[in-house]
Amino acid sequence: MGRITIEQTSNKWAIENRLVHPEVVNERELKAITGGRMDGLIPVSTKSNKKGVVVKTDVTGLIPLRTFFTGVVNKKMFLKVISQLITIVKSCEKNLMNVNNLMLDNDYIFVEPRTKKIACIFWPIVNNQNAQTPSTFFQEIPFSVVFNKHENLDYVSSYLSYFKTQDPFSINSFEKFVLEMLGEVVENKSYIPSGSTGSTKFGEKERSVKQDAEVADDKSKNIAYNPLHTHSGANSAMDRSKICSKCAKINVNSSMYCIDCGSTLPANQIDISGILSEVDEKVYPPLKPSNCPTCKKVNERSAKFCADCGSSLSKTSTASPKNNSMNTLNEQISGDFATVDKENDTTVLGTHDHNYGGTTVLGAEEPTFPYLVREKTEEKISVNKPSFRIGKEKSYCDYFVLDNNAVSRSHADIITKGDRYFIVDNNSTNKTYVDDRPIPVKQEVEIFSGTKLKLGNEKFVFYV
C-alpha cells in the first residue's frame, strides 16, 4: 500500500493514502463506500495532483481503538469489539469487496465513545502492496490489550487456541465461536450469520452490487478483476453455479458458504434450466458421506467447510462404531459438572444431555452491576445503587473507607444513568481524580470500564 499519513487536531483525524504503482482506485468499491451503503465503513474520497492519486478521509468525534483499549479491558468489552469487526468483514465479503483492504490496525479502527460502535477505514484500491488478512489481525489483537486481572482469563486462552486448531480460517466459524463465548445462543440450522442471505441491516440503502458494476462499467479499466463479469460463451452449468469471489471455487447453487475457504456466497444467482446431465456429472460429482459435525449436512468428500453452516470439516472423520463407543464412554466419565462433545468442541454446562446441537447452554444469570476494585486491598465493591456514595462516614455512605484519613466523610458519588456512568465530587478536601486528573466539584464526569479513580490518595479502578 502507498504512503499513509495521519494528522490529529483536537478530536479530528485527517488520514491520507497516497497510491504507488501499480495501485489504482477500484471505482465500484469507492462508489459503495462514498454512497454510505456500507455500515461500519468510514466514507472516503479521492483527489489527484502532480504526485499521483490520494485516497483520504476525515474522522470526527471518534477515538482510535488503541485509545479505547488504553485502560483495563474486560471480557465483554473485548469480545463485543471483535464481534463488530467480524460483522464488518462479512459485510465486505458479501458485497464482493477485498477484505484485505480493510485497515485493521488499532490506530485506524475508530470507536464512538458513548455507543461503543466500531467504524473502519476501507481503501478502495486494487493491487494492494501491503495487504493484511483479517485472520492475522484477529490473532494478534489480544497482545495489544491489558486484560482485567480480576476476571477469569480462560477465555483469552481459548481465543488464542482457536487459531491453532482452526486451519484454514473461516470467518463464519470464528463468528459462531465468539458469539458462544459471549453467552449468546446460536441455533445451528436457523442461524444465518450477518452477511449471508435474507434481509440485511443496511436496508433500503443497500443496492445490488451488480447494478453498481454496470454503473461503473465506463471506469472498469481501473479494476484489475471484476468478479461480476460473465463471459458470453459461458456454459449453462457455470450460470447455475455460485462462484466464490475469494478463491474462485465453483459451488452448488444452494450453497450459502464456499466449501473450500468458508467465505459467504452471494444470496442469489441466475438459475438456467436444461443443463446437460453429462455436464452436471462433471461439475457436480456425486456426494460422498462427509457429514458436517455441527448441522449433519452431507457435503462433498473434498469439502473443507460445510455448505450450509460454514463450519470447518477438517476434523470430520468416519470413525468406526467401536471408536464411537469408546468416545461415548470417555465423555461419560470425564466429570460430573460438564459434558464435552468431542466432535462439536462444545461444552454443555450443568447437564449430561448431549442433544444440544453444538450450543453452549448457560444457567440463569443473576443481575450484574458495575463494580470498583480497591487497589490497596484488591477488594471488589459492587456499585448496586443508582447513586452510590463512597466516604469514611459509615452512616452516610454505601462503601466506607475506615483506614484512610485523606478520604472525606462523603467524598464522591457514582451515578448510574441507563448504561452510562458518572462520578461526582462532593466538595471533598483532597479532591477526586479521574485518570489522574482532578475533576470539578459537584459536576458529573463520565467514566468507563477501566477508568482509574482516586479519592484523595485512595485508588480504585471502575469496571462494567
Short mmCIF file of C-alpha atoms in Angstrom, two decimals:
data_model
loop_
_atom_site.label_atom_id
_atom_site.label_comp_id
_atom_site.label_asym_id
_atom_site.label_seq_id
_atom_site.Cartn_x
_atom_site.Cartn_y
_atom_site.Cartn_z
CA MET A 1 0.00 0.00 0.00
CA GLY A 2 1.08 3.58 -0.56
CA ARG A 3 2.33 6.04 1.97
CA ILE A 4 -0.26 6.67 4.69
CA THR A 5 -0.21 9.83 6.80
CA ILE A 6 -2.41 10.79 9.74
CA GLU A 7 -2.81 14.23 11.31
CA GLN A 8 -4.72 14.96 14.51
CA THR A 9 -6.21 18.31 15.51
CA SER A 10 -8.38 18.34 18.63
CA ASN A 11 -10.86 15.46 18.13
CA LYS A 12 -10.43 15.25 14.33
CA TRP A 13 -8.17 12.91 12.36
CA ALA A 14 -7.22 13.54 8.73
CA ILE A 15 -5.92 10.36 7.06
CA GLU A 16 -4.46 10.16 3.55
CA ASN A 17 -3.21 7.24 1.49
CA ARG A 18 -1.02 8.20 -1.48
CA LEU A 19 -1.14 5.37 -4.02
CA VAL A 20 2.00 3.92 -5.55
CA HIS A 21 2.48 1.88 -8.72
CA PRO A 22 0.73 -0.46 -9.54
CA GLU A 23 -2.10 0.52 -7.14
CA VAL A 24 -5.23 2.03 -8.73
CA VAL A 25 -8.67 3.04 -7.48
CA ASN A 26 -11.48 0.47 -7.61
CA GLU A 27 -14.42 2.62 -8.76
CA ARG A 28 -17.08 0.08 -7.79
CA GLU A 29 -15.84 -0.18 -4.21
CA LEU A 30 -15.35 3.58 -4.00
CA LYS A 31 -18.96 4.17 -5.10
CA ALA A 32 -20.29 1.72 -2.49
CA ILE A 33 -18.35 3.42 0.33
CA THR A 34 -18.99 7.05 -0.62
CA GLY A 35 -22.69 6.31 -1.08
CA GLY A 36 -22.95 5.44 2.61
CA ARG A 37 -24.42 1.99 1.93
CA MET A 38 -21.75 0.14 3.87
CA ASP A 39 -22.49 0.28 7.58
CA GLY A 40 -19.32 0.32 9.66
CA LEU A 41 -17.10 1.82 6.93
CA ILE A 42 -15.97 5.45 7.07
CA PRO A 43 -16.64 7.33 3.77
CA VAL A 44 -13.54 8.16 1.72
CA SER A 45 -12.84 10.40 -1.27
CA THR A 46 -10.13 10.71 -3.91
CA LYS A 47 -8.11 13.56 -5.33
CA SER A 48 -5.41 13.78 -7.97
CA ASN A 49 -2.36 16.04 -8.10
CA LYS A 50 1.03 16.11 -9.71
CA LYS A 51 2.33 13.46 -7.35
CA GLY A 52 -0.45 10.99 -8.12
CA VAL A 53 -3.75 9.81 -6.66
CA VAL A 54 -4.62 10.25 -2.99
CA VAL A 55 -7.46 8.50 -1.13
CA LYS A 56 -8.39 10.43 2.01
CA THR A 57 -10.91 10.57 4.84
CA ASP A 58 -11.69 12.74 7.88
CA VAL A 59 -12.78 11.23 11.21
CA THR A 60 -14.50 13.44 13.77
CA GLY A 61 -15.88 12.70 17.24
CA LEU A 62 -14.41 9.18 17.39
CA ILE A 63 -11.39 7.76 19.18
CA PRO A 64 -8.87 5.18 17.90
CA LEU A 65 -9.24 1.63 19.16
CA ARG A 66 -5.77 1.90 20.71
CA THR A 67 -7.03 4.78 22.89
CA PHE A 68 -10.24 2.87 23.69
CA PHE A 69 -8.12 -0.07 24.88
CA THR A 70 -5.76 2.16 26.93
CA GLY A 71 -7.35 1.16 30.25
CA VAL A 72 -8.03 -2.31 31.58
CA VAL A 73 -10.27 -4.36 29.24
CA ASN A 74 -12.82 -6.91 30.41
CA LYS A 75 -14.26 -9.91 28.58
CA LYS A 76 -17.49 -8.31 27.35
CA MET A 77 -15.73 -5.16 26.17
CA PHE A 78 -13.13 -7.14 24.18
CA LEU A 79 -15.49 -9.67 22.59
CA LYS A 80 -18.06 -7.00 21.61
CA VAL A 81 -15.35 -5.20 19.64
CA ILE A 82 -14.30 -8.46 17.95
CA SER A 83 -17.95 -9.27 17.13
CA GLN A 84 -18.48 -5.89 15.45
CA LEU A 85 -15.29 -6.26 13.41
CA ILE A 86 -16.41 -9.71 12.24
CA THR A 87 -19.69 -8.19 11.04
CA ILE A 88 -17.79 -5.56 9.05
CA VAL A 89 -15.53 -8.20 7.46
CA LYS A 90 -18.54 -10.33 6.49
CA SER A 91 -20.32 -7.29 5.05
CA CYS A 92 -17.32 -6.63 2.79
CA GLU A 93 -17.25 -10.28 1.68
CA LYS A 94 -20.97 -10.20 0.90
CA ASN A 95 -20.50 -7.15 -1.32
CA LEU A 96 -17.54 -8.76 -3.13
CA MET A 97 -15.05 -6.30 -1.66
CA ASN A 98 -11.47 -7.30 -0.93
CA VAL A 99 -11.34 -7.67 2.87
CA ASN A 100 -7.55 -7.33 2.77
CA ASN A 101 -8.08 -3.62 2.02
CA LEU A 102 -9.59 -3.03 5.46
CA MET A 103 -7.25 -1.00 7.67
CA LEU A 104 -7.31 -3.50 10.53
CA ASP A 105 -4.94 -1.61 12.80
CA ASN A 106 -5.60 -0.26 16.30
CA ASP A 107 -4.64 3.23 15.13
CA TYR A 108 -7.05 3.21 12.16
CA ILE A 109 -10.07 1.49 13.72
CA PHE A 110 -12.29 4.03 15.46
CA VAL A 111 -14.84 3.83 18.29
CA GLU A 112 -17.77 6.06 19.20
CA PRO A 113 -17.12 6.55 22.96
CA ARG A 114 -20.76 6.60 24.07
CA THR A 115 -22.32 3.84 21.93
CA LYS A 116 -19.09 1.76 21.56
CA LYS A 117 -19.87 1.38 17.84
CA ILE A 118 -16.91 0.44 15.64
CA ALA A 119 -16.03 2.18 12.35
CA CYS A 120 -13.25 1.08 9.96
CA ILE A 121 -11.38 2.57 7.03
CA PHE A 122 -11.53 0.63 3.75
CA TRP A 123 -9.17 1.69 0.94
CA PRO A 124 -10.97 1.03 -2.40
CA ILE A 125 -7.89 0.04 -4.39
CA VAL A 126 -6.61 -2.94 -6.34
CA ASN A 127 -3.08 -4.35 -6.47
CA ASN A 128 -2.66 -3.69 -2.76
CA GLN A 129 1.06 -3.73 -2.00
CA ASN A 130 0.70 -4.18 1.75
CA ALA A 131 -2.33 -6.41 2.37
CA GLN A 132 -3.14 -7.85 5.77
CA THR A 133 -5.54 -10.73 6.21
CA PRO A 134 -8.28 -10.38 8.88
CA SER A 135 -7.21 -13.67 10.48
CA THR A 136 -3.76 -12.23 11.22
CA PHE A 137 -5.26 -9.15 12.88
CA PHE A 138 -7.74 -11.17 14.96
CA GLN A 139 -4.96 -13.49 16.10
CA GLU A 140 -2.61 -10.67 17.16
CA ILE A 141 -5.01 -8.18 18.78
CA PRO A 142 -5.01 -9.80 22.28
CA PHE A 143 -1.29 -8.99 22.60
CA SER A 144 -2.06 -5.24 22.46
CA VAL A 145 -4.68 -5.39 25.25
CA VAL A 146 -4.32 -5.27 29.05
CA PHE A 147 -6.99 -7.65 30.36
CA ASN A 148 -8.76 -7.38 33.71
CA LYS A 149 -6.75 -9.50 36.15
CA HIS A 150 -9.76 -9.80 38.44
CA GLU A 151 -11.66 -11.84 35.85
CA ASN A 152 -11.26 -15.46 34.87
CA LEU A 153 -8.95 -15.19 31.85
CA ASP A 154 -9.61 -18.68 30.48
CA TYR A 155 -11.49 -17.04 27.62
CA VAL A 156 -8.25 -15.40 26.43
CA SER A 157 -6.53 -18.80 26.29
CA SER A 158 -9.50 -20.26 24.41
CA TYR A 159 -9.43 -17.34 21.99
CA LEU A 160 -5.73 -17.85 21.19
CA SER A 161 -6.12 -21.63 20.96
CA TYR A 162 -8.84 -21.22 18.34
CA PHE A 163 -6.31 -20.09 15.73
CA LYS A 164 -4.10 -23.11 16.38
CA THR A 165 -6.93 -25.61 15.92
CA GLN A 166 -8.90 -23.96 13.08
CA ASP A 167 -6.91 -24.23 9.87
CA PRO A 168 -7.88 -22.92 7.39
CA PHE A 169 -9.55 -19.88 8.99
CA SER A 170 -13.31 -19.42 8.44
CA ILE A 171 -14.94 -16.08 9.34
CA ASN A 172 -18.31 -17.81 9.84
CA SER A 173 -16.93 -20.41 12.22
CA PHE A 174 -14.99 -17.68 14.07
CA GLU A 175 -18.15 -15.58 14.43
CA LYS A 176 -20.00 -18.53 15.97
CA PHE A 177 -17.10 -19.16 18.36
CA VAL A 178 -17.11 -15.52 19.56
CA LEU A 179 -20.90 -15.42 19.99
CA GLU A 180 -20.79 -18.57 22.12
CA MET A 181 -18.08 -17.04 24.33
CA LEU A 182 -20.40 -14.03 24.78
CA GLY A 183 -23.10 -16.42 26.00
CA GLU A 184 -25.39 -15.83 23.04
CA VAL A 185 -27.35 -18.88 21.93
CA VAL A 186 -26.62 -19.93 18.35
CA GLU A 187 -29.02 -22.30 16.65
CA ASN A 188 -27.20 -24.41 14.08
CA LYS A 189 -29.90 -24.73 11.42
CA SER A 190 -31.75 -21.47 11.89
CA TYR A 191 -28.60 -19.44 12.48
CA ILE A 192 -27.61 -17.38 9.43
CA PRO A 193 -24.74 -15.01 10.22
CA SER A 194 -24.91 -11.41 9.10
CA GLY A 195 -23.83 -11.03 5.51
CA SER A 196 -25.22 -14.31 4.17
CA THR A 197 -28.83 -14.38 2.98
CA GLY A 198 -32.14 -12.68 3.59
CA SER A 199 -32.57 -9.13 4.83
CA THR A 200 -29.60 -7.03 5.81
CA LYS A 201 -29.00 -4.31 8.34
CA PHE A 202 -28.32 -1.86 5.53
CA GLY A 203 -31.99 -1.98 4.48
CA GLU A 204 -33.05 0.06 1.50
CA LYS A 205 -29.72 1.89 1.40
CA GLU A 206 -28.01 -1.23 0.04
CA ARG A 207 -28.36 -1.85 -3.70
CA SER A 208 -27.29 -4.70 -5.88
CA VAL A 209 -23.54 -4.89 -6.36
CA LYS A 210 -24.26 -6.00 -9.89
CA GLN A 211 -26.03 -2.70 -10.58
CA ASP A 212 -23.04 -0.82 -9.19
CA ALA A 213 -20.80 -2.74 -11.58
CA GLU A 214 -22.96 -1.73 -14.54
CA VAL A 215 -22.97 1.94 -13.49
CA ALA A 216 -19.19 1.92 -13.13
CA ASP A 217 -18.62 0.00 -16.35
CA ASP A 218 -17.10 3.01 -18.08
CA LYS A 219 -14.47 3.22 -15.34
CA SER A 220 -13.78 -0.52 -15.15
CA LYS A 221 -10.34 -0.15 -16.71
CA ASN A 222 -9.05 0.71 -13.22
CA ILE A 223 -10.40 -2.58 -11.86
CA ALA A 224 -7.90 -5.40 -12.08
CA TYR A 225 -10.51 -8.11 -11.50
CA ASN A 226 -14.28 -7.86 -11.78
CA PRO A 227 -15.91 -10.94 -10.19
CA LEU A 228 -19.30 -9.97 -11.66
CA HIS A 229 -18.10 -10.10 -15.28
CA THR A 230 -19.65 -13.01 -17.20
CA HIS A 231 -18.21 -14.37 -20.43
CA SER A 232 -20.57 -14.61 -23.38
CA GLY A 233 -19.53 -18.16 -24.06
CA ALA A 234 -20.05 -19.43 -20.54
CA ASN A 235 -21.59 -22.85 -20.20
CA SER A 236 -25.04 -23.16 -18.61
CA ALA A 237 -23.50 -25.18 -15.81
CA MET A 238 -21.47 -22.13 -14.83
CA ASP A 239 -24.66 -19.99 -14.81
CA ARG A 240 -26.29 -22.48 -12.48
CA SER A 241 -23.39 -22.46 -10.01
CA LYS A 242 -22.10 -19.95 -7.46
CA ILE A 243 -18.50 -18.83 -7.85
CA CYS A 244 -16.61 -17.86 -4.69
CA SER A 245 -15.18 -14.35 -5.10
CA LYS A 246 -12.27 -15.18 -2.80
CA CYS A 247 -10.91 -18.48 -4.11
CA ALA A 248 -12.92 -18.90 -7.41
CA LYS A 249 -14.24 -22.29 -6.30
CA ILE A 250 -17.42 -23.41 -8.15
CA ASN A 251 -20.15 -24.25 -5.60
CA VAL A 252 -23.63 -25.73 -5.94
CA ASN A 253 -26.34 -23.05 -6.33
CA SER A 254 -27.95 -23.98 -2.99
CA SER A 255 -24.72 -23.42 -1.02
CA MET A 256 -24.51 -20.45 1.35
CA TYR A 257 -20.78 -20.86 2.10
CA CYS A 258 -17.81 -21.83 -0.05
CA ILE A 259 -16.82 -25.45 0.57
CA ASP A 260 -13.12 -24.64 0.01
CA CYS A 261 -12.49 -21.42 2.02
CA GLY A 262 -15.70 -20.90 4.04
CA SER A 263 -16.45 -17.43 2.58
CA THR A 264 -20.05 -16.23 2.29
CA LEU A 265 -21.53 -16.78 -1.19
CA PRO A 266 -23.93 -14.35 -2.94
CA ALA A 267 -27.57 -14.79 -1.91
CA ASN A 268 -28.99 -15.08 -5.43
CA GLN A 269 -27.55 -16.44 -8.66
CA ILE A 270 -29.07 -16.94 -12.10
CA ASP A 271 -30.54 -20.46 -12.46
CA ILE A 272 -30.84 -21.70 -16.04
CA SER A 273 -32.73 -24.94 -16.65
CA GLY A 274 -31.95 -27.57 -19.26
CA ILE A 275 -28.42 -28.36 -18.15
CA LEU A 276 -26.91 -31.39 -19.82
CA SER A 277 -26.69 -34.35 -17.46
CA GLU A 278 -23.17 -35.21 -18.54
CA VAL A 279 -22.02 -31.65 -17.72
CA ASP A 280 -23.72 -31.88 -14.33
CA GLU A 281 -21.85 -35.06 -13.57
CA LYS A 282 -18.52 -33.37 -14.29
CA VAL A 283 -19.22 -30.10 -12.44
CA TYR A 284 -21.11 -31.71 -9.55
CA PRO A 285 -19.67 -35.14 -8.74
CA PRO A 286 -21.80 -37.49 -6.62
CA LEU A 287 -21.82 -36.57 -2.94
CA LYS A 288 -19.80 -38.77 -0.63
CA PRO A 289 -20.64 -39.42 3.04
CA SER A 290 -18.93 -36.43 4.71
CA ASN A 291 -21.32 -35.29 7.42
CA CYS A 292 -20.94 -31.84 8.99
CA PRO A 293 -20.31 -32.35 12.74
CA THR A 294 -22.46 -29.31 13.53
CA CYS A 295 -25.60 -29.45 11.36
CA LYS A 296 -25.22 -33.00 9.86
CA LYS A 297 -25.31 -31.67 6.29
CA VAL A 298 -23.92 -34.16 3.75
CA ASN A 299 -21.11 -32.42 1.85
CA GLU A 300 -18.74 -33.37 -0.95
CA ARG A 301 -15.87 -35.57 0.13
CA SER A 302 -13.35 -32.86 -0.83
CA ALA A 303 -15.19 -30.04 1.01
CA LYS A 304 -13.24 -28.25 3.76
CA PHE A 305 -16.23 -26.24 5.05
CA CYS A 306 -19.94 -27.05 5.37
CA ALA A 307 -22.03 -25.53 2.54
CA ASP A 308 -24.96 -24.90 4.92
CA CYS A 309 -23.45 -23.52 8.16
CA GLY A 310 -19.81 -22.74 7.25
CA SER A 311 -18.32 -24.96 9.98
CA SER A 312 -14.88 -26.48 9.40
CA LEU A 313 -14.90 -30.10 8.19
CA SER A 314 -11.18 -30.63 8.77
CA LYS A 315 -11.81 -32.71 11.89
CA THR A 316 -14.64 -34.80 10.36
CA SER A 317 -13.75 -38.48 10.13
CA THR A 318 -15.57 -41.72 9.51
CA ALA A 319 -14.93 -43.30 12.87
CA SER A 320 -15.80 -46.93 13.45
CA PRO A 321 -18.65 -47.92 15.80
CA LYS A 322 -16.05 -49.23 18.21
CA ASN A 323 -14.32 -45.84 18.37
CA ASN A 324 -17.66 -44.08 18.78
CA SER A 325 -18.45 -46.29 21.74
CA MET A 326 -15.09 -45.52 23.33
CA ASN A 327 -15.66 -41.79 22.80
CA THR A 328 -19.06 -42.02 24.45
CA LEU A 329 -17.58 -43.87 27.43
CA ASN A 330 -14.81 -41.27 27.80
CA GLU A 331 -17.35 -38.46 27.75
CA GLN A 332 -19.47 -40.10 30.45
CA ILE A 333 -16.56 -40.42 32.88
CA SER A 334 -14.97 -37.02 32.11
CA GLY A 335 -16.63 -35.21 35.04
CA ASP A 336 -19.82 -34.59 37.00
CA PHE A 337 -20.17 -30.90 36.11
CA ALA A 338 -19.53 -30.62 32.34
CA THR A 339 -20.05 -32.98 29.41
CA VAL A 340 -17.73 -32.40 26.45
CA ASP A 341 -18.90 -33.27 22.95
CA LYS A 342 -15.55 -34.03 21.33
CA GLU A 343 -16.98 -33.98 17.81
CA ASN A 344 -18.51 -30.49 18.12
CA ASP A 345 -15.95 -28.97 20.52
CA THR A 346 -18.87 -27.77 22.67
CA THR A 347 -19.19 -27.73 26.44
CA VAL A 348 -22.67 -28.08 27.92
CA LEU A 349 -22.72 -26.70 31.46
CA GLY A 350 -24.61 -28.46 34.25
CA THR A 351 -26.05 -31.38 32.25
CA HIS A 352 -25.22 -34.77 30.78
CA ASP A 353 -27.66 -34.44 27.86
CA HIS A 354 -25.81 -34.49 24.51
CA ASN A 355 -28.73 -33.30 22.36
CA TYR A 356 -27.91 -29.61 22.25
CA GLY A 357 -26.73 -29.32 18.64
CA GLY A 358 -23.44 -27.57 19.38
CA THR A 359 -24.92 -24.78 21.54
CA THR A 360 -23.49 -23.76 24.91
CA VAL A 361 -26.31 -23.85 27.45
CA LEU A 362 -25.86 -21.44 30.33
CA GLY A 363 -27.81 -21.37 33.55
CA ALA A 364 -29.93 -18.41 34.63
CA GLU A 365 -27.68 -15.49 35.48
CA GLU A 366 -28.19 -13.10 38.34
CA PRO A 367 -28.32 -9.35 37.59
CA THR A 368 -24.83 -7.90 37.24
CA PHE A 369 -23.73 -4.48 38.42
CA PRO A 370 -20.68 -2.36 37.68
CA TYR A 371 -18.02 -2.59 40.35
CA LEU A 372 -14.91 -0.99 41.81
CA VAL A 373 -11.67 -2.69 42.72
CA ARG A 374 -9.78 -1.06 45.59
CA GLU A 375 -6.10 -1.35 44.70
CA LYS A 376 -4.80 -1.41 48.27
CA THR A 377 -6.84 -4.46 49.30
CA GLU A 378 -7.97 -5.78 45.86
CA GLU A 379 -11.48 -5.74 47.28
CA LYS A 380 -14.32 -5.94 44.75
CA ILE A 381 -17.08 -3.41 45.51
CA SER A 382 -20.43 -3.82 43.73
CA VAL A 383 -21.97 -0.50 42.64
CA ASN A 384 -25.53 -1.74 43.12
CA LYS A 385 -27.42 1.56 43.54
CA PRO A 386 -28.31 4.36 41.08
CA SER A 387 -26.42 6.76 43.38
CA PHE A 388 -23.55 5.01 45.17
CA ARG A 389 -21.67 7.07 47.78
CA ILE A 390 -18.07 6.48 48.91
CA GLY A 391 -16.54 8.04 52.00
CA LYS A 392 -15.33 7.34 55.54
CA GLU A 393 -18.60 8.05 57.41
CA LYS A 394 -20.42 4.73 57.81
CA SER A 395 -23.88 6.22 58.33
CA TYR A 396 -23.71 8.32 55.14
CA CYS A 397 -22.00 6.01 52.65
CA ASP A 398 -22.67 2.83 50.70
CA TYR A 399 -18.98 1.98 50.93
CA PHE A 400 -16.88 3.46 53.73
CA VAL A 401 -13.09 3.68 53.96
CA LEU A 402 -12.02 3.30 57.59
CA ASP A 403 -8.24 3.30 57.30
CA ASN A 404 -7.51 6.43 55.26
CA ASN A 405 -7.92 9.93 56.69
CA ALA A 406 -7.36 11.50 53.26
CA VAL A 407 -10.85 10.38 52.25
CA SER A 408 -13.67 12.78 53.19
CA ARG A 409 -16.79 11.67 55.05
CA SER A 410 -18.97 11.85 51.89
CA HIS A 411 -16.21 12.03 49.34
CA ALA A 412 -17.84 11.13 45.99
CA ASP A 413 -20.91 9.58 44.34
CA ILE A 414 -21.05 7.19 41.38
CA ILE A 415 -24.22 7.83 39.37
CA THR A 416 -25.83 5.26 37.05
CA LYS A 417 -27.99 6.52 34.17
CA GLY A 418 -29.06 3.62 31.97
CA ASP A 419 -25.86 2.19 30.50
CA ARG A 420 -23.78 5.29 31.27
CA TYR A 421 -21.87 6.02 34.48
CA PHE A 422 -20.65 9.24 36.11
CA ILE A 423 -18.70 10.29 39.21
CA VAL A 424 -19.38 13.43 41.23
CA ASP A 425 -17.03 15.02 43.77
CA ASN A 426 -18.95 16.16 46.88
CA ASN A 427 -16.66 19.12 47.66
CA SER A 428 -14.08 16.80 49.21
CA THR A 429 -10.98 18.11 50.98
CA ASN A 430 -8.41 16.23 48.89
CA LYS A 431 -10.30 16.15 45.59
CA THR A 432 -11.39 13.33 43.29
CA TYR A 433 -9.27 12.28 40.31
CA VAL A 434 -10.28 10.54 37.06
CA ASP A 435 -7.29 9.01 35.27
CA ASP A 436 -5.01 11.20 37.46
CA ARG A 437 -6.83 14.42 36.56
CA PRO A 438 -8.76 16.36 39.25
CA ILE A 439 -12.44 16.86 38.45
CA PRO A 440 -14.58 19.93 39.28
CA VAL A 441 -16.79 19.92 42.39
CA LYS A 442 -20.46 18.93 42.02
CA GLN A 443 -20.16 18.18 38.30
CA GLU A 444 -20.86 14.82 36.69
CA VAL A 445 -17.85 13.36 34.85
CA GLU A 446 -18.49 10.28 32.70
CA ILE A 447 -16.43 7.17 33.44
CA PHE A 448 -15.97 3.94 31.51
CA SER A 449 -14.84 0.39 32.14
CA GLY A 450 -11.17 0.52 33.12
CA THR A 451 -11.23 4.15 34.31
CA LYS A 452 -8.83 4.79 37.18
CA LEU A 453 -10.30 6.74 40.11
CA LYS A 454 -8.55 8.29 43.07
CA LEU A 455 -10.29 9.68 46.15
CA GLY A 456 -7.60 11.71 47.86
CA ASN A 457 -4.81 9.15 47.65
CA GLU A 458 -7.08 6.07 47.76
CA LYS A 459 -7.00 4.33 44.38
CA PHE A 460 -9.82 2.40 42.70
CA VAL A 461 -10.49 1.03 39.21
CA PHE A 462 -14.02 1.10 37.81
CA TYR A 463 -15.36 -1.81 35.74
CA VAL A 464 -18.60 -2.52 33.90
#
